[in-house]
Short mmCIF file of C-alpha atoms in Angstrom, two decimals:
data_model
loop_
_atom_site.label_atom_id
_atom_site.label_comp_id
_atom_site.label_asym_id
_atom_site.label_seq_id
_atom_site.Cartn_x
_atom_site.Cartn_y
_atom_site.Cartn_z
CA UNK A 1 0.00 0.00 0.00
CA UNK A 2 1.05 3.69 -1.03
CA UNK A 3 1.10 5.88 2.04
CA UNK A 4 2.83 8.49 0.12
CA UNK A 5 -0.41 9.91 -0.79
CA UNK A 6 -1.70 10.15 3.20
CA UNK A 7 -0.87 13.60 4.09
CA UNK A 8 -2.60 15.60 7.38
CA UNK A 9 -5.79 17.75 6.53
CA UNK A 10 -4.57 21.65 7.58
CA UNK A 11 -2.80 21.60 11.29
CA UNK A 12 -4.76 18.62 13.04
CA UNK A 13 -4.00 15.24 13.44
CA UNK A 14 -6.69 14.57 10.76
CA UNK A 15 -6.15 12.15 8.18
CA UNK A 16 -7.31 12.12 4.56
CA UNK A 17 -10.20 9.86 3.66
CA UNK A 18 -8.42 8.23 1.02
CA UNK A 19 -5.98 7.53 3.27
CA UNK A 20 -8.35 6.07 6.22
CA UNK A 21 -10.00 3.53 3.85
CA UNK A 22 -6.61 2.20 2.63
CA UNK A 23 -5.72 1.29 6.20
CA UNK A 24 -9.20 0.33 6.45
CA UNK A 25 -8.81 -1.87 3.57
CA UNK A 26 -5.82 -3.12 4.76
CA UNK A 27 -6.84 -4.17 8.25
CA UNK A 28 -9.56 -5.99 7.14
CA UNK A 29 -7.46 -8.13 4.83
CA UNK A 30 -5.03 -9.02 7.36
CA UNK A 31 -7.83 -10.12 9.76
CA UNK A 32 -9.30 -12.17 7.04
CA UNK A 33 -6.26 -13.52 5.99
CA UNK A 34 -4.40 -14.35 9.73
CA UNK A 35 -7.77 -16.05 10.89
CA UNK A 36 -8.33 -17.97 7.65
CA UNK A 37 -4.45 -19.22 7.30
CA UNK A 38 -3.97 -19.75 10.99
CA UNK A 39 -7.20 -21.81 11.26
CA UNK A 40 -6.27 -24.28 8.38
CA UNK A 41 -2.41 -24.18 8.70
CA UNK A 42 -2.24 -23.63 4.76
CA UNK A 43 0.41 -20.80 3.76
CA UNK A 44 -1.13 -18.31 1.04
CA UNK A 45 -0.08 -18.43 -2.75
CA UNK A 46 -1.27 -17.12 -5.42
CA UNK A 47 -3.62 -18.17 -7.69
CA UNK A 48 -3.94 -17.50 -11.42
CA UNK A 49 -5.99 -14.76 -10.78
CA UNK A 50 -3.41 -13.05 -8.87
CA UNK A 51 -5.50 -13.56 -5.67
CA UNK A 52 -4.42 -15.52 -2.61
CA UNK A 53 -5.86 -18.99 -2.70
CA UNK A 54 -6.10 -19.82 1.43
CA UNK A 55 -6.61 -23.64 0.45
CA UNK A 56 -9.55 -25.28 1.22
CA UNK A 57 -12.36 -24.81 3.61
CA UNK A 58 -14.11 -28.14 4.92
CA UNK A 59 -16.20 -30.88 2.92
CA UNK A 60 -20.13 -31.27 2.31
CA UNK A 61 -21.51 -34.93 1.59
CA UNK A 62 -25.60 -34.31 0.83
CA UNK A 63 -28.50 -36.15 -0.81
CA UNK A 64 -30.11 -34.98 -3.41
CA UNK A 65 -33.34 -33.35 -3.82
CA UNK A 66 -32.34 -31.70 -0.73
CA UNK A 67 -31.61 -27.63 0.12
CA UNK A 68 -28.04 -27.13 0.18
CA UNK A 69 -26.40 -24.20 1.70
CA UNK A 70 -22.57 -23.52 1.80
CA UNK A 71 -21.70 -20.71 4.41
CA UNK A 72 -18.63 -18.44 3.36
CA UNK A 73 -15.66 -19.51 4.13
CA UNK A 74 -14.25 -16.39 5.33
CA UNK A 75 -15.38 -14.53 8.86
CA UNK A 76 -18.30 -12.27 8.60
CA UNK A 77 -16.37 -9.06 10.37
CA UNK A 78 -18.16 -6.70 8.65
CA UNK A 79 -21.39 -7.42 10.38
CA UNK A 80 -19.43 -6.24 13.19
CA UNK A 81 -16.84 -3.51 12.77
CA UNK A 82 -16.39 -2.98 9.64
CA UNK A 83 -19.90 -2.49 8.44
CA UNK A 84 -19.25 0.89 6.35
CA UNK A 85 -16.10 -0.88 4.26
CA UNK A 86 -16.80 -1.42 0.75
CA UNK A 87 -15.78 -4.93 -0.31
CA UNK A 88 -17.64 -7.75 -2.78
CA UNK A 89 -17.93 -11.10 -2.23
CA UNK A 90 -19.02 -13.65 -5.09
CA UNK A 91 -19.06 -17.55 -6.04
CA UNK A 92 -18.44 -19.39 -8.70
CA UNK A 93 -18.20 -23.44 -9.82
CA UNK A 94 -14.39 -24.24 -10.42
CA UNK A 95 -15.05 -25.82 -13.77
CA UNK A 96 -14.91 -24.91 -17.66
CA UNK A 97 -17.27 -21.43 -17.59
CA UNK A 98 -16.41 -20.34 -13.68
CA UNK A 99 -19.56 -18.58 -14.29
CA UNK A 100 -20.52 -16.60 -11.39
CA UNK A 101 -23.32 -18.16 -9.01
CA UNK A 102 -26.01 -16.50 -7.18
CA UNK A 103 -26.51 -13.04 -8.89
CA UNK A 104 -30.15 -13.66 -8.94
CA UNK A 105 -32.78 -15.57 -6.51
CA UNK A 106 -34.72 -16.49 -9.53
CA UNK A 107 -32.55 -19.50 -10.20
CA UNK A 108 -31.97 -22.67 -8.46
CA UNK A 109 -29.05 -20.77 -6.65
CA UNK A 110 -28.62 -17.97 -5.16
CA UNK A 111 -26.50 -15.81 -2.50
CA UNK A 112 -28.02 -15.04 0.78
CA UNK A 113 -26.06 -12.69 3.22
CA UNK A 114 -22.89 -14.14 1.56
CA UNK A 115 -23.88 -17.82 1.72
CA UNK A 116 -24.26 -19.77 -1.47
CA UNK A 117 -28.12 -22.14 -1.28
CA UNK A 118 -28.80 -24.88 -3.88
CA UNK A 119 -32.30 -25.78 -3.47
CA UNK A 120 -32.59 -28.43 -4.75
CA UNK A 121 -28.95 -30.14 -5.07
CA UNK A 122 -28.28 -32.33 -8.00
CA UNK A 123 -26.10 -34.91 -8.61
CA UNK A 124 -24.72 -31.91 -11.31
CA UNK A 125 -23.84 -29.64 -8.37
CA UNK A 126 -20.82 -31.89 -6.97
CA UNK A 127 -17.62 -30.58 -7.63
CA UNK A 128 -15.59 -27.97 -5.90
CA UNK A 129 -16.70 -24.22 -5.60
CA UNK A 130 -14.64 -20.81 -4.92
CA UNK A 131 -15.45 -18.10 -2.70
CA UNK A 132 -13.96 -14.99 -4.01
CA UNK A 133 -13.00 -11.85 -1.28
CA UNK A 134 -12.46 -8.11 -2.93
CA UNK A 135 -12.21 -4.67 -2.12
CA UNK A 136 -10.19 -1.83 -3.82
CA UNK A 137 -6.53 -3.11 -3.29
CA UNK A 138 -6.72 -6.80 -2.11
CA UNK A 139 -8.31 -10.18 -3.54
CA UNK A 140 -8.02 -13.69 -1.09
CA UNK A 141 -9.92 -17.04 -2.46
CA UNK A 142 -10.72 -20.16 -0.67
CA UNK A 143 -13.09 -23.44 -1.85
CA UNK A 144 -15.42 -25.71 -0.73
CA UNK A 145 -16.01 -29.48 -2.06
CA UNK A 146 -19.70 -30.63 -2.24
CA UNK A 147 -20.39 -34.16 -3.06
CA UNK A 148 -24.15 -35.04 -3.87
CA UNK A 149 -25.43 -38.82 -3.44
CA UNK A 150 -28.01 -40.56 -4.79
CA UNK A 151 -30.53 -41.39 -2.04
CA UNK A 152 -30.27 -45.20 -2.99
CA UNK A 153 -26.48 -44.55 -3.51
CA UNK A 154 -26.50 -42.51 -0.02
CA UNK A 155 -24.06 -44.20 2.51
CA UNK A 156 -24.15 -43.12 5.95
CA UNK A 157 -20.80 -43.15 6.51
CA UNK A 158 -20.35 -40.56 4.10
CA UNK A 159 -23.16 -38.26 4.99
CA UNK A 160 -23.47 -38.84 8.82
CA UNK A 161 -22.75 -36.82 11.49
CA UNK A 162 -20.36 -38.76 14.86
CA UNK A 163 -21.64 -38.29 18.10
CA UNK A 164 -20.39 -39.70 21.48
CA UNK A 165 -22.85 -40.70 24.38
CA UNK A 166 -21.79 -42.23 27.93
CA UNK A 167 -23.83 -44.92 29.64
CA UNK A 168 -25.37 -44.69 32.86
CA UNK A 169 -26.86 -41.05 32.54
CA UNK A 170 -28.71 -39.02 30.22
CA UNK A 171 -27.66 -37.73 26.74
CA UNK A 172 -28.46 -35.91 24.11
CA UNK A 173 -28.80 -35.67 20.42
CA UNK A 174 -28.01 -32.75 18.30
CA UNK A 175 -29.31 -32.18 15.04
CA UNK A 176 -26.46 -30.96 13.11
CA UNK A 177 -26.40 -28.11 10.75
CA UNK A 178 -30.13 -27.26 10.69
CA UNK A 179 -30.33 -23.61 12.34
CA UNK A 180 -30.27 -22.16 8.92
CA UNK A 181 -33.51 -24.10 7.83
CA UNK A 182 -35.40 -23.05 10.81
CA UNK A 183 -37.90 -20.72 9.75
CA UNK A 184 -40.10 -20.30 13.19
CA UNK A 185 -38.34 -21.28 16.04
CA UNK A 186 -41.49 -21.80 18.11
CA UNK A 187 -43.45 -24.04 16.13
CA UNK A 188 -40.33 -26.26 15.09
CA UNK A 189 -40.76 -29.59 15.57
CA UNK A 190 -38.12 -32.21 14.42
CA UNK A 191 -38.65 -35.93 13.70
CA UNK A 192 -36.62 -38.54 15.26
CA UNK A 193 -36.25 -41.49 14.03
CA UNK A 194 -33.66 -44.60 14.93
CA UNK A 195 -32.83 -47.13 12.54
CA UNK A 196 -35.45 -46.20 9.88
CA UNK A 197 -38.31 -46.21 12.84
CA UNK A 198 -39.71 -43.28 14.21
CA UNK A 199 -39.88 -41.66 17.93
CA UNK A 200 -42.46 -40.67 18.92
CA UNK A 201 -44.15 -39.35 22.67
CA UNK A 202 -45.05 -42.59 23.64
CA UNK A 203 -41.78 -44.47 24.01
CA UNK A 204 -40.25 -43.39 27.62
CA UNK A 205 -36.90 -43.78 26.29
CA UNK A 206 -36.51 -41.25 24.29
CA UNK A 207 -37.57 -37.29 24.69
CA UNK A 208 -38.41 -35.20 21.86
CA UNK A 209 -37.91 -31.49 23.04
CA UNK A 210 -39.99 -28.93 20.73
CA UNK A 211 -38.89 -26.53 19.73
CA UNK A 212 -35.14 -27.54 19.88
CA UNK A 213 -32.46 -29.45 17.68
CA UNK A 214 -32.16 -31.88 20.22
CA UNK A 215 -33.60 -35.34 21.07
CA UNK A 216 -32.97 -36.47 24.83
CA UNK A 217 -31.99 -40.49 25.76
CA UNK A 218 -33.16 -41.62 28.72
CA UNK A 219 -30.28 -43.64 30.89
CA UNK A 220 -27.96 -43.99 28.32
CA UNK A 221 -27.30 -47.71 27.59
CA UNK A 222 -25.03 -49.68 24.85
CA UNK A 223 -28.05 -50.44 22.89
CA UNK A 224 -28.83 -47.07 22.10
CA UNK A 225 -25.62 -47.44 19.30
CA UNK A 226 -26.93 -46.62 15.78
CA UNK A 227 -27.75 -44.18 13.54
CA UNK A 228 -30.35 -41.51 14.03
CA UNK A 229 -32.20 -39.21 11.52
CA UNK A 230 -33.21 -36.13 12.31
CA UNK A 231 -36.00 -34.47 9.86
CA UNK A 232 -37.22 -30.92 9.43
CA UNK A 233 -39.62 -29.89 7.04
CA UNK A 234 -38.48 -26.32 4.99
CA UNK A 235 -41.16 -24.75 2.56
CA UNK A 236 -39.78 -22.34 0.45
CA UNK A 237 -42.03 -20.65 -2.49
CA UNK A 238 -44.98 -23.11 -1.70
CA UNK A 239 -43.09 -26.15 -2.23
CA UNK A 240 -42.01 -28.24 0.70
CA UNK A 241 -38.68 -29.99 1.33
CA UNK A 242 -37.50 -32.52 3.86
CA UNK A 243 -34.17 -31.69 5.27
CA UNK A 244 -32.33 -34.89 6.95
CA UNK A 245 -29.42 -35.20 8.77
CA UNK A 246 -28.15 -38.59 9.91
CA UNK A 247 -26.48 -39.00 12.90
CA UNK A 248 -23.85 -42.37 13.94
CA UNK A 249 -23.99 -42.69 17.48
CA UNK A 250 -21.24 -44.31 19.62
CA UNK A 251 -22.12 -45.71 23.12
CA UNK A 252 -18.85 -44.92 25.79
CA UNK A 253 -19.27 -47.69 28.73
CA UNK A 254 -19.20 -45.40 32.18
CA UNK A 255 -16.02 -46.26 33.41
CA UNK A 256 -16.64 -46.58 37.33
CA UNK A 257 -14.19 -44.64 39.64
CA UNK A 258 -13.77 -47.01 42.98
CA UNK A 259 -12.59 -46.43 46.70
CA UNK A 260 -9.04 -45.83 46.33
CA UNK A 261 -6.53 -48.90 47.33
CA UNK A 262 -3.04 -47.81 48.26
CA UNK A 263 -0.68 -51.02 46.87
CA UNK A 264 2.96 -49.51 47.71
CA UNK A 265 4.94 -48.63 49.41
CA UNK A 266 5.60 -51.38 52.33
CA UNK A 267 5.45 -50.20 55.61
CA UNK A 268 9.32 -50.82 55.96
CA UNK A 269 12.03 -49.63 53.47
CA UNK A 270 15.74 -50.39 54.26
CA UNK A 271 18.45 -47.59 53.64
CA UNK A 272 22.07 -46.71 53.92
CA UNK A 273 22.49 -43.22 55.32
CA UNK A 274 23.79 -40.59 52.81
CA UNK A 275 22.26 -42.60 50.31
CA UNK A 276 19.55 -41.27 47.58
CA UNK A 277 16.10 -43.25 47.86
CA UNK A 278 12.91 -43.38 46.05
CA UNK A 279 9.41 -44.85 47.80
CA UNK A 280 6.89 -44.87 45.21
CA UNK A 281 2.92 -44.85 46.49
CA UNK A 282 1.02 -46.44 43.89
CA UNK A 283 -3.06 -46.35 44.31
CA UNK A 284 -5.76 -48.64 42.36
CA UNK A 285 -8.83 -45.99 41.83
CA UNK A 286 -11.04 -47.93 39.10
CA UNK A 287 -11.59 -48.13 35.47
CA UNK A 288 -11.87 -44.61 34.58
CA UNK A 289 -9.74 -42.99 31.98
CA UNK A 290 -9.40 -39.88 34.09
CA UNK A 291 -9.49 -39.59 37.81
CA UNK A 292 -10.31 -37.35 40.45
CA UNK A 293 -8.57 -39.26 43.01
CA UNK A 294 -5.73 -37.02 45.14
CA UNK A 295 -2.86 -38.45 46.16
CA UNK A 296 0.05 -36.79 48.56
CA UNK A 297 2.61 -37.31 51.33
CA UNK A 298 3.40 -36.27 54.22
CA UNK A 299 5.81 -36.39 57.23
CA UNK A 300 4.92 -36.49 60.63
CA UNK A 301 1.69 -35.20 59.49
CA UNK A 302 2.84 -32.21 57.58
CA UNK A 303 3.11 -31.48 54.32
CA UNK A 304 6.50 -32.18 52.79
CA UNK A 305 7.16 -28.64 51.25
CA UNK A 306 6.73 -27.36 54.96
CA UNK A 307 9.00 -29.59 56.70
CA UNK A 308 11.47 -29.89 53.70
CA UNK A 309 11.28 -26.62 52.43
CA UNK A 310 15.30 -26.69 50.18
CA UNK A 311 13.57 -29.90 48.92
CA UNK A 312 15.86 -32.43 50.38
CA UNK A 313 12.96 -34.76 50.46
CA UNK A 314 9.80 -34.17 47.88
CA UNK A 315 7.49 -35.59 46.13
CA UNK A 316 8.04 -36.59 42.24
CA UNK A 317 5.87 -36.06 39.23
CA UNK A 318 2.27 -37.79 39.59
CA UNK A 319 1.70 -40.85 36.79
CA UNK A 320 -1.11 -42.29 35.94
CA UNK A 321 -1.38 -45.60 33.94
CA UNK A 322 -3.05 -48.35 33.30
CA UNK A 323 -2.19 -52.54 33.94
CA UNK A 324 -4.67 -55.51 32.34
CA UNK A 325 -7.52 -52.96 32.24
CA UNK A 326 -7.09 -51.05 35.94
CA UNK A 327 -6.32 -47.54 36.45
CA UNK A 328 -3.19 -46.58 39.14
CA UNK A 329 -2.01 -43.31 40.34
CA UNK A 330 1.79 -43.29 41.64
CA UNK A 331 3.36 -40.26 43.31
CA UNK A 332 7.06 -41.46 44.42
CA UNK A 333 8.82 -39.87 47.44
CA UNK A 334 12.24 -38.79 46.66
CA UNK A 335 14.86 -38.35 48.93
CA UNK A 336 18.46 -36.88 47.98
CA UNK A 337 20.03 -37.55 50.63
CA UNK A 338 18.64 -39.97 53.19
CA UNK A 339 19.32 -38.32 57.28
CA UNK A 340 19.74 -40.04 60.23
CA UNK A 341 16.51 -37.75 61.43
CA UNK A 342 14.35 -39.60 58.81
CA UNK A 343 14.95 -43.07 60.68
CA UNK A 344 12.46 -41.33 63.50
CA UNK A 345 9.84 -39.52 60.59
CA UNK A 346 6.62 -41.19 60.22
CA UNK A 347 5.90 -40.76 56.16
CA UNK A 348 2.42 -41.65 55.22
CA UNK A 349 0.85 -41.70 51.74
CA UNK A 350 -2.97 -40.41 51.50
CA UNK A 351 -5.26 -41.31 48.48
CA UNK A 352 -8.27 -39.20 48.38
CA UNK A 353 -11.59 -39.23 46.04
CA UNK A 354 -15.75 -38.73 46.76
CA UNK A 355 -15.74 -42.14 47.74
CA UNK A 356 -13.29 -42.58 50.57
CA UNK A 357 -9.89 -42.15 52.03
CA UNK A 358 -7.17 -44.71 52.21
CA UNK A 359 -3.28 -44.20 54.55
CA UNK A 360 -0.57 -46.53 54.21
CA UNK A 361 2.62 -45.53 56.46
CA UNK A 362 6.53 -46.17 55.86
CA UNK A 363 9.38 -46.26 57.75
CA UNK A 364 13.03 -45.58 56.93
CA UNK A 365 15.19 -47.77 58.73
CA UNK A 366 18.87 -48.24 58.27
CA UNK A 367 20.31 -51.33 56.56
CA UNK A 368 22.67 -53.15 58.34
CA UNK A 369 26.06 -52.91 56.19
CA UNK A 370 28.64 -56.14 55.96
CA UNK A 371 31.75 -55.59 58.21
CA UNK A 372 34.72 -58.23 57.86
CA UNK A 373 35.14 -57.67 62.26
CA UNK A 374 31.75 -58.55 62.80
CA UNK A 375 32.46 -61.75 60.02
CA UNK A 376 35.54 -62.57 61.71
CA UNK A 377 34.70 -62.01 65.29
CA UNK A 378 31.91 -65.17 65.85
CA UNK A 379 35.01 -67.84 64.05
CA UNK A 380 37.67 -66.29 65.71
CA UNK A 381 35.69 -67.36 69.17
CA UNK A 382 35.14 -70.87 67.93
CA UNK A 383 39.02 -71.33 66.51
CA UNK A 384 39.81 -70.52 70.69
CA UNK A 385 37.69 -72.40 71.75
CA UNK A 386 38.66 -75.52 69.54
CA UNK A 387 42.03 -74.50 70.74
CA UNK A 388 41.35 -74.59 74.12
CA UNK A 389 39.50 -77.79 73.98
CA UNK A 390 42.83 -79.28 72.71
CA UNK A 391 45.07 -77.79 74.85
CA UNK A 392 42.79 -79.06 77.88
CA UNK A 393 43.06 -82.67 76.64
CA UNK A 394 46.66 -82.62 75.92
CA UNK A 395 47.15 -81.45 79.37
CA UNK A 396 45.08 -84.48 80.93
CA UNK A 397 46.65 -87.37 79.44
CA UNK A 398 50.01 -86.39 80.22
CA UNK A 399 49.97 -86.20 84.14
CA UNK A 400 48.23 -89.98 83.72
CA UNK A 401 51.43 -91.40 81.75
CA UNK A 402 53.93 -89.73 84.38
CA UNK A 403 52.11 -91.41 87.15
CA UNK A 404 51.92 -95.14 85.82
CA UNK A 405 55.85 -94.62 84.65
CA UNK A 406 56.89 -94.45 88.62
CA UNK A 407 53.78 -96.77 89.65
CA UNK A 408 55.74 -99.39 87.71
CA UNK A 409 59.62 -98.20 88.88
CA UNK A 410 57.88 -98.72 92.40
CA UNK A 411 56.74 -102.05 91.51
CA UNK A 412 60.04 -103.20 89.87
CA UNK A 413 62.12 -102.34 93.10
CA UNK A 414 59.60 -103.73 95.57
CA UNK A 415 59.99 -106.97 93.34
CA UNK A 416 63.81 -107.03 93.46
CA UNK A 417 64.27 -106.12 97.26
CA UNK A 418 62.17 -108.96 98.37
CA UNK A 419 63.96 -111.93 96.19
CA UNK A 420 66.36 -112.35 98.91
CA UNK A 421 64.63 -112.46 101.88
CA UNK A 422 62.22 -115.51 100.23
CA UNK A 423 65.51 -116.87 99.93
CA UNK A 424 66.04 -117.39 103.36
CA UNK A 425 62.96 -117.95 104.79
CA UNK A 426 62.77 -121.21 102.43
#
């Protein structure tokens, strides 16, 4: 843009009006163009038209026989803010003629407050259409795709809408992309109808609100899995149409959240001093994908980040994870460095949730290390005593052999002094 030819009006900070509608212009663009390419992640280029082609918008899968109405892809600001800037909007079919669409509502289709209707769609109107942005300096461009069915070619996966229900409570069905057909919103009344068979007031499963898009279920349950029509009934120049939407329903099982059950840690845990240590509290709270189950330490019944407040001891990052099916929760007490002081903390893990509380306490005790002196010690005592078993033996039988050794001398001299005097008595 040229701001060479902005200059002040007289004295005051007044700008030209020239140069107010370029920045106008210009502001507008950039809006368009930021929400537009941020939205789809698609970076601008130019088309042959020397516009900027901002990729493509979304899909439409209808039946034919059917109104048809593709919104403009770009953001209706001007409704807003910039209601007095000049700018033109048009459609056309990106084939052969690219013949503009919509200048008149005496055709088939026409252009309602920038939207494009086909009333009724034909298995002709399939293909891909362009939505064209101008104003006085700037052009953008971005497309839709339509695809038109048959009805008996019509597949539901194609033209139906997903929607997500959860047992065990109450849901409801929207009927998607209708508002624009709803010409009194009082007297609507929409058609249910499940599996080709309609719902009506009588069946107490099912609530048909009037007035509304939506169709109420009753205790949700894993039959209710299908698809759904919804029907509205659209008159337009005396002639009436039926406007459908189909709707595949998926049934989510509840998944039931349970007492909490604290599995770790055991009440003792063995430790060296100095050492680093990790006590992990692992809970069992249910089947549920997502949990509203607390779970926290403390020590001495006191938060850790007031006893430990440099963070020698803390708690690590919470996990939650699932085993064969079952939901846990683990929060793991770290210690850095483990303190003779902890041997006398009592740590106790909490698990909280709406249904109940559950405490599980540990204890830091100090492992016993191996020492060669306390090894050595218990066979040093036996080796002395074997020795002095010995010893003690050894010192009995040799008193016994000194004693018969002169016993016998004795005997021997007794024997030899009394020859003699046998002698003579004979």
């Amino acid at each position: 843009m040229d701001l060479s030819k902005c200059r002040f009006l007289g004295t005051g900070p007044q700008i030209s009006v020239f140069c107010l509608q370029k920045l106008l212009g210009f502001f507008f663009f950039f809006c368009v163009l930021s929400e537009n390419v941020s939205a789809n992640s698609i970076q601008p280029k130019k088309s042959t038209e020397n516009c900027l082609h901002l990729g493509k918008h979304f899909k439409r899968f209808m039946v034919e026989g059917e109104p048809v109405i593709l919104n403009t892809p770009f953001p209706k600001l001007h409704n807003k803010i910039f209601f007095s800037l000049h700018y033109n909007l048009s459609w056309h079919k990106n084939d052969s003629d690219k013949t503009l669409l919509g200048t008149s509502k005496s055709g088939r289709i026409w252009m309602d407050n920038d939207d494009l209707w086909i009333l009724p769609a034909s298995l002709e109107d399939t293909g891909t259409y362009i939505c064209t942005l101008r104003n006085a300096s700037y052009c953008a461009t971005r497309s839709v795709e339509l695809k038109v069915f048959k009805k008996s070619e019509a597949s539901l996966q194609y033209i139906s809408y997903r929607q997500v229900l959860v047992t065990s409570g109450p849901g409801y069905l929207v009927c998607p992309e209708i508002k624009n057909f709803i010409q009194d919103r009082n007297k609507t009344e929409i058609k249910w109808y499940k599996d080709s068979v309609l719902l009506d007031q009588s069946n107490k499963k099912f609530s048909i609100l009037k007035g509304s898009i939506y169709c109420l279920i009753n205790n949700v349950s894993l039959d209710d899995s299908g698809y759904y029509t919804c029907e509205l009934p659209f008159v337009y120049k005396g002639v009436k149409y039926n406007i459908t939407r189909h709707v595949k329903v998926h049934i989510m099982k509840k998944k039931e959240e349970t007492i909490p059950v604290i599995i770790t840690p055991n009440k003792t845990v063995l430790t060296s001093l100095g050492s680093k240590l990790v006590i992990p509290c692992k809970a069992f709270f249910g089947l549920g994908s997502r949990s509203t189950t607390l779970l926290w330490w403390t020590a001495n019944n006191t938060f850790l980040d007031n006893v430990y407040k440099k963070g020698r001891v803390k708690e690590g990052q919470r996990l939650e994870y699932s085993e064969n099916n079952k939901s846990y929760i683990e929060v793991p007490l770290i210690f850095n460095s483990v303190e003779k002081k902890d041997l006398n903390t009592e740590f106790i893990c909490t698990a909280k949730n709406r249904l109940g509380t559950q405490s599980l306490q540990a204890r830091v005790k100090e492992e016993l290390t191996f020492s060669w002196g306390i090894a050595v010690a218990p066979l040093s005592l036996i080796f002395l005593l074997f020795i002095g078993i010995w010893i003690h033996r050894r010192w009995k039988q040799r008193p016994e052999k000194v004693y018969t050794t002169r016993k016998s001398m004795i005997i021997g001299h007794d024997c030899q002094t009394s020859t003699p005097y046998r002698k003579e008595m004979i």
